[in-house]
């Protein structure tokens, strides 16, 4: 992407404070009011070629320029900066503010007022954020049960936090809001869960009374590795897998066919589901899994 020569290099891509650019002699207020610059927040601008309305990273950069002392990016925004994408569509930037601090409201901003110890702050790419441990603690005690579990599973899977450490962190903060939800989430959390949809599918099956089940189970036959399946009932040789869009790619499809044939030869039945099955047809999905488990139990009883 070429940048016109008249645009100062340091202002070509990232958001910046307009007042600083003017005081440094890089721009004038008249120039900032022109079509070359997009105003994101009060006194925060970005070059039009660097503007991407849905780019959460751009908005995090912009918000960080307006943060009062000791305030940090937090929640889903902090997770995103750590490389864990649990954002909802057009999610606002989440900020934790000290009690006495002020920040002007904005549609792309979500403000949370909460105690924040110095040890709960860190930097990512120069931006102030809550530590992974504090981020997991916050996400696990707010929102819906499923979204809280999705976020905690994702942070655990990336090994940004460990389950024992998160339990200890929560135990040391008795009386904080949302701890009852967090305790439930920690009882259900699974570090081996590889995607948000896998977590949602696992919770759907557990809530239907189809547990216990094993995440990322290795199937072996005669001591030989056959495959690893998303969710399994090893004693019954039944498994459930979530198929994302990447499974439609030709090379991936061919590998899946060979893999499923190998599992079938090892005596396993694998049910495969998509996002629509989990989100829009949960009852039918549960019914199919329940039937597959019941059939296997009946067959085992006959023998």
PDB file of C-alpha atoms in Angstrom:
ATOM      1  CA  UNK A   1       0.000   0.000   0.000  1.00  0.00           C
ATOM      2  CA  UNK A   2       1.695   3.196  -1.135  1.00  0.00           C
ATOM      3  CA  UNK A   3       1.499   6.273   1.066  1.00  0.00           C
ATOM      4  CA  UNK A   4       1.582   9.747  -0.472  1.00  0.00           C
ATOM      5  CA  UNK A   5       4.799  11.601   0.271  1.00  0.00           C
ATOM      6  CA  UNK A   6       2.938  14.337   2.142  1.00  0.00           C
ATOM      7  CA  UNK A   7       1.866  11.889   4.854  1.00  0.00           C
ATOM      8  CA  UNK A   8       4.426  11.647   7.683  1.00  0.00           C
ATOM      9  CA  UNK A   9       5.652   8.045   7.874  1.00  0.00           C
ATOM     10  CA  UNK A  10       4.940   7.681  11.604  1.00  0.00           C
ATOM     11  CA  UNK A  11       1.294   8.642  10.982  1.00  0.00           C
ATOM     12  CA  UNK A  12       0.733   6.502   7.896  1.00  0.00           C
ATOM     13  CA  UNK A  13      -0.776   3.384   9.499  1.00  0.00           C
ATOM     14  CA  UNK A  14      -1.393   3.538  13.257  1.00  0.00           C
ATOM     15  CA  UNK A  15      -3.800   5.809  15.175  1.00  0.00           C
ATOM     16  CA  UNK A  16      -2.280   8.901  16.764  1.00  0.00           C
ATOM     17  CA  UNK A  17      -3.180  11.862  18.945  1.00  0.00           C
ATOM     18  CA  UNK A  18      -4.069  14.810  16.757  1.00  0.00           C
ATOM     19  CA  UNK A  19      -2.864  17.358  19.298  1.00  0.00           C
ATOM     20  CA  UNK A  20       0.564  15.667  19.426  1.00  0.00           C
ATOM     21  CA  UNK A  21       0.900  15.653  15.639  1.00  0.00           C
ATOM     22  CA  UNK A  22      -0.002  19.346  15.513  1.00  0.00           C
ATOM     23  CA  UNK A  23       2.368  20.311  18.338  1.00  0.00           C
ATOM     24  CA  UNK A  24       5.171  18.351  16.627  1.00  0.00           C
ATOM     25  CA  UNK A  25       4.566  20.322  13.426  1.00  0.00           C
ATOM     26  CA  UNK A  26       3.594  17.227  11.429  1.00  0.00           C
ATOM     27  CA  UNK A  27       0.043  18.318  10.645  1.00  0.00           C
ATOM     28  CA  UNK A  28      -2.340  21.218  11.146  1.00  0.00           C
ATOM     29  CA  UNK A  29      -5.877  21.129  12.517  1.00  0.00           C
ATOM     30  CA  UNK A  30      -7.078  22.199   9.071  1.00  0.00           C
ATOM     31  CA  UNK A  31      -5.367  19.161   7.531  1.00  0.00           C
ATOM     32  CA  UNK A  32      -6.911  16.863  10.136  1.00  0.00           C
ATOM     33  CA  UNK A  33     -10.364  18.096   9.179  1.00  0.00           C
ATOM     34  CA  UNK A  34      -9.739  17.073   5.566  1.00  0.00           C
ATOM     35  CA  UNK A  35     -10.583  13.742   3.853  1.00  0.00           C
ATOM     36  CA  UNK A  36      -7.134  12.215   4.388  1.00  0.00           C
ATOM     37  CA  UNK A  37      -7.694  11.606   8.096  1.00  0.00           C
ATOM     38  CA  UNK A  38     -10.399   9.656   9.942  1.00  0.00           C
ATOM     39  CA  UNK A  39     -11.366  10.728  13.455  1.00  0.00           C
ATOM     40  CA  UNK A  40     -11.760   7.613  15.614  1.00  0.00           C
ATOM     41  CA  UNK A  41     -12.101   9.134  19.076  1.00  0.00           C
ATOM     42  CA  UNK A  42     -11.760  12.626  20.529  1.00  0.00           C
ATOM     43  CA  UNK A  43      -8.271  13.782  19.467  1.00  0.00           C
ATOM     44  CA  UNK A  44      -7.458  10.359  17.948  1.00  0.00           C
ATOM     45  CA  UNK A  45      -7.061  10.001  14.184  1.00  0.00           C
ATOM     46  CA  UNK A  46      -5.862   7.496  11.618  1.00  0.00           C
ATOM     47  CA  UNK A  47      -4.889   7.842   7.966  1.00  0.00           C
ATOM     48  CA  UNK A  48      -7.727   6.815   5.655  1.00  0.00           C
ATOM     49  CA  UNK A  49      -5.573   4.018   4.158  1.00  0.00           C
ATOM     50  CA  UNK A  50      -5.027   2.605   7.636  1.00  0.00           C
ATOM     51  CA  UNK A  51      -8.711   2.736   8.593  1.00  0.00           C
ATOM     52  CA  UNK A  52     -10.457  -0.626   8.857  1.00  0.00           C
ATOM     53  CA  UNK A  53     -13.802  -0.315  10.607  1.00  0.00           C
ATOM     54  CA  UNK A  54     -13.872  -3.929  11.816  1.00  0.00           C
ATOM     55  CA  UNK A  55     -10.230  -4.145  12.897  1.00  0.00           C
ATOM     56  CA  UNK A  56     -10.243  -4.662  16.646  1.00  0.00           C
ATOM     57  CA  UNK A  57      -6.509  -4.098  16.802  1.00  0.00           C
ATOM     58  CA  UNK A  58      -6.883  -0.616  15.323  1.00  0.00           C
ATOM     59  CA  UNK A  59      -9.521   0.248  17.896  1.00  0.00           C
ATOM     60  CA  UNK A  60      -7.337  -1.099  20.726  1.00  0.00           C
ATOM     61  CA  UNK A  61      -4.493   1.132  19.531  1.00  0.00           C
ATOM     62  CA  UNK A  62      -6.859   4.114  19.377  1.00  0.00           C
ATOM     63  CA  UNK A  63      -8.379   3.539  22.813  1.00  0.00           C
ATOM     64  CA  UNK A  64      -4.960   3.063  24.403  1.00  0.00           C
ATOM     65  CA  UNK A  65      -4.104   6.636  23.409  1.00  0.00           C
ATOM     66  CA  UNK A  66      -6.977   7.916  25.555  1.00  0.00           C
ATOM     67  CA  UNK A  67      -6.437   5.755  28.637  1.00  0.00           C
ATOM     68  CA  UNK A  68      -5.973   7.567  31.950  1.00  0.00           C
ATOM     69  CA  UNK A  69      -3.124   6.444  34.239  1.00  0.00           C
ATOM     70  CA  UNK A  70      -3.401   2.852  35.561  1.00  0.00           C
ATOM     71  CA  UNK A  71      -6.219   1.969  33.127  1.00  0.00           C
ATOM     72  CA  UNK A  72      -5.733  -1.055  30.852  1.00  0.00           C
ATOM     73  CA  UNK A  73      -7.325  -2.942  27.983  1.00  0.00           C
ATOM     74  CA  UNK A  74      -9.107  -5.985  29.373  1.00  0.00           C
ATOM     75  CA  UNK A  75     -11.581  -8.815  28.815  1.00  0.00           C
ATOM     76  CA  UNK A  76     -12.037  -9.992  25.223  1.00  0.00           C
ATOM     77  CA  UNK A  77      -9.800  -7.185  23.968  1.00  0.00           C
ATOM     78  CA  UNK A  78      -6.910  -8.356  26.146  1.00  0.00           C
ATOM     79  CA  UNK A  79      -7.513 -11.954  25.041  1.00  0.00           C
ATOM     80  CA  UNK A  80      -7.439 -10.841  21.397  1.00  0.00           C
ATOM     81  CA  UNK A  81      -4.110  -9.100  21.932  1.00  0.00           C
ATOM     82  CA  UNK A  82      -2.771 -12.338  23.456  1.00  0.00           C
ATOM     83  CA  UNK A  83      -3.795 -14.150  20.253  1.00  0.00           C
ATOM     84  CA  UNK A  84      -7.079 -15.632  21.516  1.00  0.00           C
ATOM     85  CA  UNK A  85     -10.026 -14.549  19.388  1.00  0.00           C
ATOM     86  CA  UNK A  86     -13.250 -14.795  21.394  1.00  0.00           C
ATOM     87  CA  UNK A  87     -14.642 -11.528  20.055  1.00  0.00           C
ATOM     88  CA  UNK A  88     -18.254 -11.092  19.087  1.00  0.00           C
ATOM     89  CA  UNK A  89     -19.159  -9.180  15.934  1.00  0.00           C
ATOM     90  CA  UNK A  90     -18.260  -5.465  16.214  1.00  0.00           C
ATOM     91  CA  UNK A  91     -17.176  -6.026  19.807  1.00  0.00           C
ATOM     92  CA  UNK A  92     -16.261  -2.820  21.654  1.00  0.00           C
ATOM     93  CA  UNK A  93     -12.853  -2.419  23.241  1.00  0.00           C
ATOM     94  CA  UNK A  94     -13.046  -3.413  26.908  1.00  0.00           C
ATOM     95  CA  UNK A  95     -11.216  -1.221  29.407  1.00  0.00           C
ATOM     96  CA  UNK A  96     -10.730  -1.572  33.164  1.00  0.00           C
ATOM     97  CA  UNK A  97     -10.658   1.829  34.860  1.00  0.00           C
ATOM     98  CA  UNK A  98      -9.665   2.741  38.395  1.00  0.00           C
ATOM     99  CA  UNK A  99     -12.626   3.939  40.446  1.00  0.00           C
ATOM    100  CA  UNK A 100     -11.813   7.646  40.244  1.00  0.00           C
ATOM    101  CA  UNK A 101     -10.715   7.710  36.573  1.00  0.00           C
ATOM    102  CA  UNK A 102     -12.868   9.122  33.777  1.00  0.00           C
ATOM    103  CA  UNK A 103     -13.134   8.205  30.095  1.00  0.00           C
ATOM    104  CA  UNK A 104     -15.589   9.720  27.664  1.00  0.00           C
ATOM    105  CA  UNK A 105     -18.257   7.205  26.525  1.00  0.00           C
ATOM    106  CA  UNK A 106     -18.062   5.902  22.967  1.00  0.00           C
ATOM    107  CA  UNK A 107     -19.960   3.175  21.042  1.00  0.00           C
ATOM    108  CA  UNK A 108     -16.698   1.268  20.478  1.00  0.00           C
ATOM    109  CA  UNK A 109     -15.798   1.341  24.165  1.00  0.00           C
ATOM    110  CA  UNK A 110     -16.910  -0.803  27.119  1.00  0.00           C
ATOM    111  CA  UNK A 111     -15.795   0.484  30.498  1.00  0.00           C
ATOM    112  CA  UNK A 112     -15.490  -1.737  33.572  1.00  0.00           C
ATOM    113  CA  UNK A 113     -14.641  -0.275  36.964  1.00  0.00           C
ATOM    114  CA  UNK A 114     -12.751  -2.724  39.101  1.00  0.00           C
ATOM    115  CA  UNK A 115      -9.800  -2.952  41.479  1.00  0.00           C
ATOM    116  CA  UNK A 116      -6.631  -3.660  39.527  1.00  0.00           C
ATOM    117  CA  UNK A 117      -3.386  -4.488  41.289  1.00  0.00           C
ATOM    118  CA  UNK A 118      -0.083  -3.629  39.632  1.00  0.00           C
ATOM    119  CA  UNK A 119       0.699  -7.348  39.295  1.00  0.00           C
ATOM    120  CA  UNK A 120      -2.473  -7.739  37.194  1.00  0.00           C
ATOM    121  CA  UNK A 121      -1.119  -5.391  34.484  1.00  0.00           C
ATOM    122  CA  UNK A 122       1.307  -6.096  31.659  1.00  0.00           C
ATOM    123  CA  UNK A 123       2.186  -4.867  28.167  1.00  0.00           C
ATOM    124  CA  UNK A 124       1.485  -6.487  24.804  1.00  0.00           C
ATOM    125  CA  UNK A 125       2.952  -4.743  21.789  1.00  0.00           C
ATOM    126  CA  UNK A 126       3.379  -1.668  23.954  1.00  0.00           C
ATOM    127  CA  UNK A 127      -0.292  -1.609  24.935  1.00  0.00           C
ATOM    128  CA  UNK A 128      -1.339  -1.858  28.615  1.00  0.00           C
ATOM    129  CA  UNK A 129      -3.479  -4.945  29.237  1.00  0.00           C
ATOM    130  CA  UNK A 130      -4.585  -7.219  32.042  1.00  0.00           C
ATOM    131  CA  UNK A 131      -2.322 -10.226  32.529  1.00  0.00           C
ATOM    132  CA  UNK A 132      -3.498 -13.544  31.040  1.00  0.00           C
ATOM    133  CA  UNK A 133      -4.459 -14.744  34.538  1.00  0.00           C
ATOM    134  CA  UNK A 134      -6.530 -11.653  35.315  1.00  0.00           C
ATOM    135  CA  UNK A 135      -8.026 -11.777  31.803  1.00  0.00           C
ATOM    136  CA  UNK A 136      -9.177 -15.377  32.301  1.00  0.00           C
ATOM    137  CA  UNK A 137     -10.517 -14.507  35.758  1.00  0.00           C
ATOM    138  CA  UNK A 138     -12.575 -11.634  34.335  1.00  0.00           C
ATOM    139  CA  UNK A 139     -13.890 -13.504  31.296  1.00  0.00           C
ATOM    140  CA  UNK A 140     -14.825 -16.551  33.356  1.00  0.00           C
ATOM    141  CA  UNK A 141     -17.134 -14.614  35.669  1.00  0.00           C
ATOM    142  CA  UNK A 142     -19.029 -12.426  33.211  1.00  0.00           C
ATOM    143  CA  UNK A 143     -21.502 -13.001  30.389  1.00  0.00           C
ATOM    144  CA  UNK A 144     -23.298 -16.232  29.599  1.00  0.00           C
ATOM    145  CA  UNK A 145     -22.126 -19.568  30.939  1.00  0.00           C
ATOM    146  CA  UNK A 146     -21.204 -20.870  27.499  1.00  0.00           C
ATOM    147  CA  UNK A 147     -19.284 -17.751  26.446  1.00  0.00           C
ATOM    148  CA  UNK A 148     -17.423 -17.670  29.769  1.00  0.00           C
ATOM    149  CA  UNK A 149     -16.410 -21.315  29.296  1.00  0.00           C
ATOM    150  CA  UNK A 150     -15.390 -20.713  25.666  1.00  0.00           C
ATOM    151  CA  UNK A 151     -13.074 -17.891  26.719  1.00  0.00           C
ATOM    152  CA  UNK A 152     -11.483 -19.784  29.615  1.00  0.00           C
ATOM    153  CA  UNK A 153     -11.006 -22.932  27.507  1.00  0.00           C
ATOM    154  CA  UNK A 154      -9.309 -20.893  24.784  1.00  0.00           C
ATOM    155  CA  UNK A 155      -6.867 -19.245  27.198  1.00  0.00           C
ATOM    156  CA  UNK A 156      -6.108 -22.591  28.819  1.00  0.00           C
ATOM    157  CA  UNK A 157      -5.553 -24.273  25.468  1.00  0.00           C
ATOM    158  CA  UNK A 158      -3.027 -21.630  24.444  1.00  0.00           C
ATOM    159  CA  UNK A 159      -1.267 -22.262  27.779  1.00  0.00           C
ATOM    160  CA  UNK A 160      -1.519 -18.608  28.662  1.00  0.00           C
ATOM    161  CA  UNK A 161      -2.914 -19.720  32.010  1.00  0.00           C
ATOM    162  CA  UNK A 162      -3.036 -22.995  33.945  1.00  0.00           C
ATOM    163  CA  UNK A 163      -6.156 -24.362  35.595  1.00  0.00           C
ATOM    164  CA  UNK A 164      -4.636 -24.761  39.105  1.00  0.00           C
ATOM    165  CA  UNK A 165      -3.294 -21.210  38.982  1.00  0.00           C
ATOM    166  CA  UNK A 166      -6.660 -19.836  37.887  1.00  0.00           C
ATOM    167  CA  UNK A 167      -8.405 -21.718  40.692  1.00  0.00           C
ATOM    168  CA  UNK A 168      -5.958 -20.282  43.221  1.00  0.00           C
ATOM    169  CA  UNK A 169      -6.399 -16.778  41.785  1.00  0.00           C
ATOM    170  CA  UNK A 170     -10.181 -17.061  42.153  1.00  0.00           C
ATOM    171  CA  UNK A 171      -9.977 -18.531  45.667  1.00  0.00           C
ATOM    172  CA  UNK A 172      -7.974 -15.509  46.802  1.00  0.00           C
ATOM    173  CA  UNK A 173     -10.723 -13.121  45.669  1.00  0.00           C
ATOM    174  CA  UNK A 174     -13.745 -14.131  47.713  1.00  0.00           C
ATOM    175  CA  UNK A 175     -16.644 -11.727  47.371  1.00  0.00           C
ATOM    176  CA  UNK A 176     -15.860 -10.536  43.837  1.00  0.00           C
ATOM    177  CA  UNK A 177     -18.866 -10.391  41.472  1.00  0.00           C
ATOM    178  CA  UNK A 178     -19.473 -13.426  39.283  1.00  0.00           C
ATOM    179  CA  UNK A 179     -17.550 -15.976  41.334  1.00  0.00           C
ATOM    180  CA  UNK A 180     -20.417 -18.473  41.305  1.00  0.00           C
ATOM    181  CA  UNK A 181     -20.315 -18.493  37.493  1.00  0.00           C
ATOM    182  CA  UNK A 182     -16.524 -18.773  37.520  1.00  0.00           C
ATOM    183  CA  UNK A 183     -16.609 -21.759  39.876  1.00  0.00           C
ATOM    184  CA  UNK A 184     -19.020 -23.530  37.513  1.00  0.00           C
ATOM    185  CA  UNK A 185     -16.813 -22.672  34.536  1.00  0.00           C
ATOM    186  CA  UNK A 186     -13.700 -23.976  36.285  1.00  0.00           C
ATOM    187  CA  UNK A 187     -15.469 -27.257  37.031  1.00  0.00           C
ATOM    188  CA  UNK A 188     -16.229 -27.643  33.311  1.00  0.00           C
ATOM    189  CA  UNK A 189     -13.031 -26.193  31.835  1.00  0.00           C
ATOM    190  CA  UNK A 190     -11.022 -28.358  29.441  1.00  0.00           C
ATOM    191  CA  UNK A 191      -7.529 -27.218  28.385  1.00  0.00           C
ATOM    192  CA  UNK A 192      -7.529 -29.763  25.540  1.00  0.00           C
ATOM    193  CA  UNK A 193     -10.499 -28.129  23.817  1.00  0.00           C
ATOM    194  CA  UNK A 194      -9.151 -26.888  20.480  1.00  0.00           C
ATOM    195  CA  UNK A 195     -11.800 -24.410  19.341  1.00  0.00           C
ATOM    196  CA  UNK A 196     -14.774 -22.371  20.599  1.00  0.00           C
ATOM    197  CA  UNK A 197     -17.179 -24.595  18.683  1.00  0.00           C
ATOM    198  CA  UNK A 198     -15.651 -27.706  20.210  1.00  0.00           C
ATOM    199  CA  UNK A 199     -16.251 -26.196  23.659  1.00  0.00           C
ATOM    200  CA  UNK A 200     -19.853 -25.372  22.747  1.00  0.00           C
ATOM    201  CA  UNK A 201     -20.455 -28.897  21.472  1.00  0.00           C
ATOM    202  CA  UNK A 202     -18.928 -30.457  24.593  1.00  0.00           C
ATOM    203  CA  UNK A 203     -21.098 -28.316  26.879  1.00  0.00           C
ATOM    204  CA  UNK A 204     -24.194 -29.182  24.846  1.00  0.00           C
ATOM    205  CA  UNK A 205     -23.540 -32.890  25.341  1.00  0.00           C
ATOM    206  CA  UNK A 206     -22.685 -32.550  29.029  1.00  0.00           C
ATOM    207  CA  UNK A 207     -25.844 -30.532  29.697  1.00  0.00           C
ATOM    208  CA  UNK A 208     -27.833 -33.289  27.971  1.00  0.00           C
ATOM    209  CA  UNK A 209     -26.446 -35.804  30.468  1.00  0.00           C
ATOM    210  CA  UNK A 210     -24.197 -37.552  27.941  1.00  0.00           C
ATOM    211  CA  UNK A 211     -21.020 -37.301  29.987  1.00  0.00           C
ATOM    212  CA  UNK A 212     -18.498 -38.185  31.070  1.00  0.00           C
ATOM    213  CA  UNK A 213     -16.585 -37.863  27.825  1.00  0.00           C
ATOM    214  CA  UNK A 214     -12.931 -37.475  26.902  1.00  0.00           C
ATOM    215  CA  UNK A 215     -11.519 -34.560  24.914  1.00  0.00           C
ATOM    216  CA  UNK A 216      -8.880 -35.165  22.232  1.00  0.00           C
ATOM    217  CA  UNK A 217      -8.817 -38.909  22.735  1.00  0.00           C
ATOM    218  CA  UNK A 218      -6.127 -40.941  20.954  1.00  0.00           C
ATOM    219  CA  UNK A 219      -7.540 -44.038  19.280  1.00  0.00           C
ATOM    220  CA  UNK A 220      -5.113 -46.954  19.048  1.00  0.00           C
ATOM    221  CA  UNK A 221      -5.519 -50.406  17.550  1.00  0.00           C
ATOM    222  CA  UNK A 222      -3.002 -53.137  18.316  1.00  0.00           C
ATOM    223  CA  UNK A 223      -0.741 -50.541  19.905  1.00  0.00           C
ATOM    224  CA  UNK A 224      -0.747 -48.469  16.696  1.00  0.00           C
ATOM    225  CA  UNK A 225      -1.964 -44.874  16.596  1.00  0.00           C
ATOM    226  CA  UNK A 226      -5.085 -44.556  14.419  1.00  0.00           C
ATOM    227  CA  UNK A 227      -6.417 -41.048  14.997  1.00  0.00           C
ATOM    228  CA  UNK A 228      -7.205 -38.409  17.567  1.00  0.00           C
ATOM    229  CA  UNK A 229     -10.901 -37.558  17.954  1.00  0.00           C
ATOM    230  CA  UNK A 230     -12.445 -34.388  19.406  1.00  0.00           C
ATOM    231  CA  UNK A 231     -14.781 -35.947  21.974  1.00  0.00           C
ATOM    232  CA  UNK A 232     -14.993 -39.612  22.834  1.00  0.00           C
ATOM    233  CA  UNK A 233     -16.617 -42.301  24.921  1.00  0.00           C
ATOM    234  CA  UNK A 234     -13.634 -44.702  24.798  1.00  0.00           C
ATOM    235  CA  UNK A 235     -15.352 -47.672  26.431  1.00  0.00           C
ATOM    236  CA  UNK A 236     -18.116 -47.500  23.832  1.00  0.00           C
ATOM    237  CA  UNK A 237     -15.832 -46.669  20.889  1.00  0.00           C
ATOM    238  CA  UNK A 238     -18.019 -43.745  19.928  1.00  0.00           C
ATOM    239  CA  UNK A 239     -16.817 -40.241  19.092  1.00  0.00           C
ATOM    240  CA  UNK A 240     -18.132 -36.840  18.102  1.00  0.00           C
ATOM    241  CA  UNK A 241     -16.259 -34.282  16.031  1.00  0.00           C
ATOM    242  CA  UNK A 242     -16.824 -30.703  15.002  1.00  0.00           C
ATOM    243  CA  UNK A 243     -16.176 -29.985  11.321  1.00  0.00           C
ATOM    244  CA  UNK A 244     -15.220 -26.404  10.523  1.00  0.00           C
ATOM    245  CA  UNK A 245     -15.097 -24.893   7.045  1.00  0.00           C
ATOM    246  CA  UNK A 246     -11.517 -26.082   6.509  1.00  0.00           C
ATOM    247  CA  UNK A 247     -12.822 -29.656   6.276  1.00  0.00           C
ATOM    248  CA  UNK A 248     -14.385 -28.729   2.917  1.00  0.00           C
ATOM    249  CA  UNK A 249     -10.997 -28.162   1.325  1.00  0.00           C
ATOM    250  CA  UNK A 250     -10.133 -30.958  -1.105  1.00  0.00           C
ATOM    251  CA  UNK A 251      -6.869 -32.055   0.548  1.00  0.00           C
ATOM    252  CA  UNK A 252      -8.436 -31.991   4.006  1.00  0.00           C
ATOM    253  CA  UNK A 253     -11.470 -33.907   2.733  1.00  0.00           C
ATOM    254  CA  UNK A 254      -9.267 -36.672   1.342  1.00  0.00           C
ATOM    255  CA  UNK A 255      -7.404 -36.990   4.632  1.00  0.00           C
ATOM    256  CA  UNK A 256     -10.718 -37.111   6.496  1.00  0.00           C
ATOM    257  CA  UNK A 257     -11.977 -39.980   4.327  1.00  0.00           C
ATOM    258  CA  UNK A 258      -8.869 -42.058   4.987  1.00  0.00           C
ATOM    259  CA  UNK A 259      -8.977 -41.215   8.679  1.00  0.00           C
ATOM    260  CA  UNK A 260     -12.648 -42.161   9.080  1.00  0.00           C
ATOM    261  CA  UNK A 261     -12.082 -45.436   7.242  1.00  0.00           C
ATOM    262  CA  UNK A 262      -9.233 -46.251   9.628  1.00  0.00           C
ATOM    263  CA  UNK A 263     -11.425 -45.440  12.635  1.00  0.00           C
ATOM    264  CA  UNK A 264     -14.232 -47.615  11.292  1.00  0.00           C
ATOM    265  CA  UNK A 265     -11.785 -50.488  10.775  1.00  0.00           C
ATOM    266  CA  UNK A 266     -10.775 -50.076  14.425  1.00  0.00           C
ATOM    267  CA  UNK A 267     -14.408 -50.501  15.464  1.00  0.00           C
ATOM    268  CA  UNK A 268     -15.198 -46.825  16.070  1.00  0.00           C
ATOM    269  CA  UNK A 269     -18.281 -44.895  14.988  1.00  0.00           C
ATOM    270  CA  UNK A 270     -17.694 -41.160  14.572  1.00  0.00           C
ATOM    271  CA  UNK A 271     -20.527 -38.634  14.322  1.00  0.00           C
ATOM    272  CA  UNK A 272     -19.559 -35.349  12.663  1.00  0.00           C
ATOM    273  CA  UNK A 273     -21.361 -32.052  13.211  1.00  0.00           C
ATOM    274  CA  UNK A 274     -21.156 -28.499  11.919  1.00  0.00           C
ATOM    275  CA  UNK A 275     -21.783 -25.138  13.572  1.00  0.00           C
ATOM    276  CA  UNK A 276     -25.402 -25.221  12.394  1.00  0.00           C
ATOM    277  CA  UNK A 277     -25.912 -28.562  14.134  1.00  0.00           C
ATOM    278  CA  UNK A 278     -24.627 -27.193  17.430  1.00  0.00           C
ATOM    279  CA  UNK A 279     -26.124 -23.698  17.324  1.00  0.00           C
ATOM    280  CA  UNK A 280     -29.361 -24.151  15.382  1.00  0.00           C
ATOM    281  CA  UNK A 281     -30.254 -27.826  15.773  1.00  0.00           C
ATOM    282  CA  UNK A 282     -29.042 -28.729  19.266  1.00  0.00           C
ATOM    283  CA  UNK A 283     -31.953 -31.044  20.073  1.00  0.00           C
ATOM    284  CA  UNK A 284     -31.471 -33.087  16.902  1.00  0.00           C
ATOM    285  CA  UNK A 285     -27.728 -33.243  17.521  1.00  0.00           C
ATOM    286  CA  UNK A 286     -28.194 -34.510  21.067  1.00  0.00           C
ATOM    287  CA  UNK A 287     -30.748 -37.064  19.875  1.00  0.00           C
ATOM    288  CA  UNK A 288     -28.324 -38.496  17.299  1.00  0.00           C
ATOM    289  CA  UNK A 289     -25.524 -38.821  19.831  1.00  0.00           C
ATOM    290  CA  UNK A 290     -27.823 -40.328  22.442  1.00  0.00           C
ATOM    291  CA  UNK A 291     -29.029 -42.896  19.905  1.00  0.00           C
ATOM    292  CA  UNK A 292     -25.485 -43.849  18.900  1.00  0.00           C
ATOM    293  CA  UNK A 293     -24.478 -44.381  22.527  1.00  0.00           C
ATOM    294  CA  UNK A 294     -27.642 -46.348  23.312  1.00  0.00           C
ATOM    295  CA  UNK A 295     -27.134 -48.628  20.318  1.00  0.00           C
ATOM    296  CA  UNK A 296     -23.581 -49.384  21.404  1.00  0.00           C
ATOM    297  CA  UNK A 297     -24.663 -50.095  24.984  1.00  0.00           C
ATOM    298  CA  UNK A 298     -27.392 -52.420  23.719  1.00  0.00           C
ATOM    299  CA  UNK A 299     -24.924 -54.278  21.498  1.00  0.00           C
ATOM    300  CA  UNK A 300     -22.487 -54.654  24.389  1.00  0.00           C
ATOM    301  CA  UNK A 301     -25.266 -55.977  26.624  1.00  0.00           C
ATOM    302  CA  UNK A 302     -26.196 -58.629  24.032  1.00  0.00           C
ATOM    303  CA  UNK A 303     -22.651 -59.949  24.191  1.00  0.00           C
TER     304      UNK A 303
END
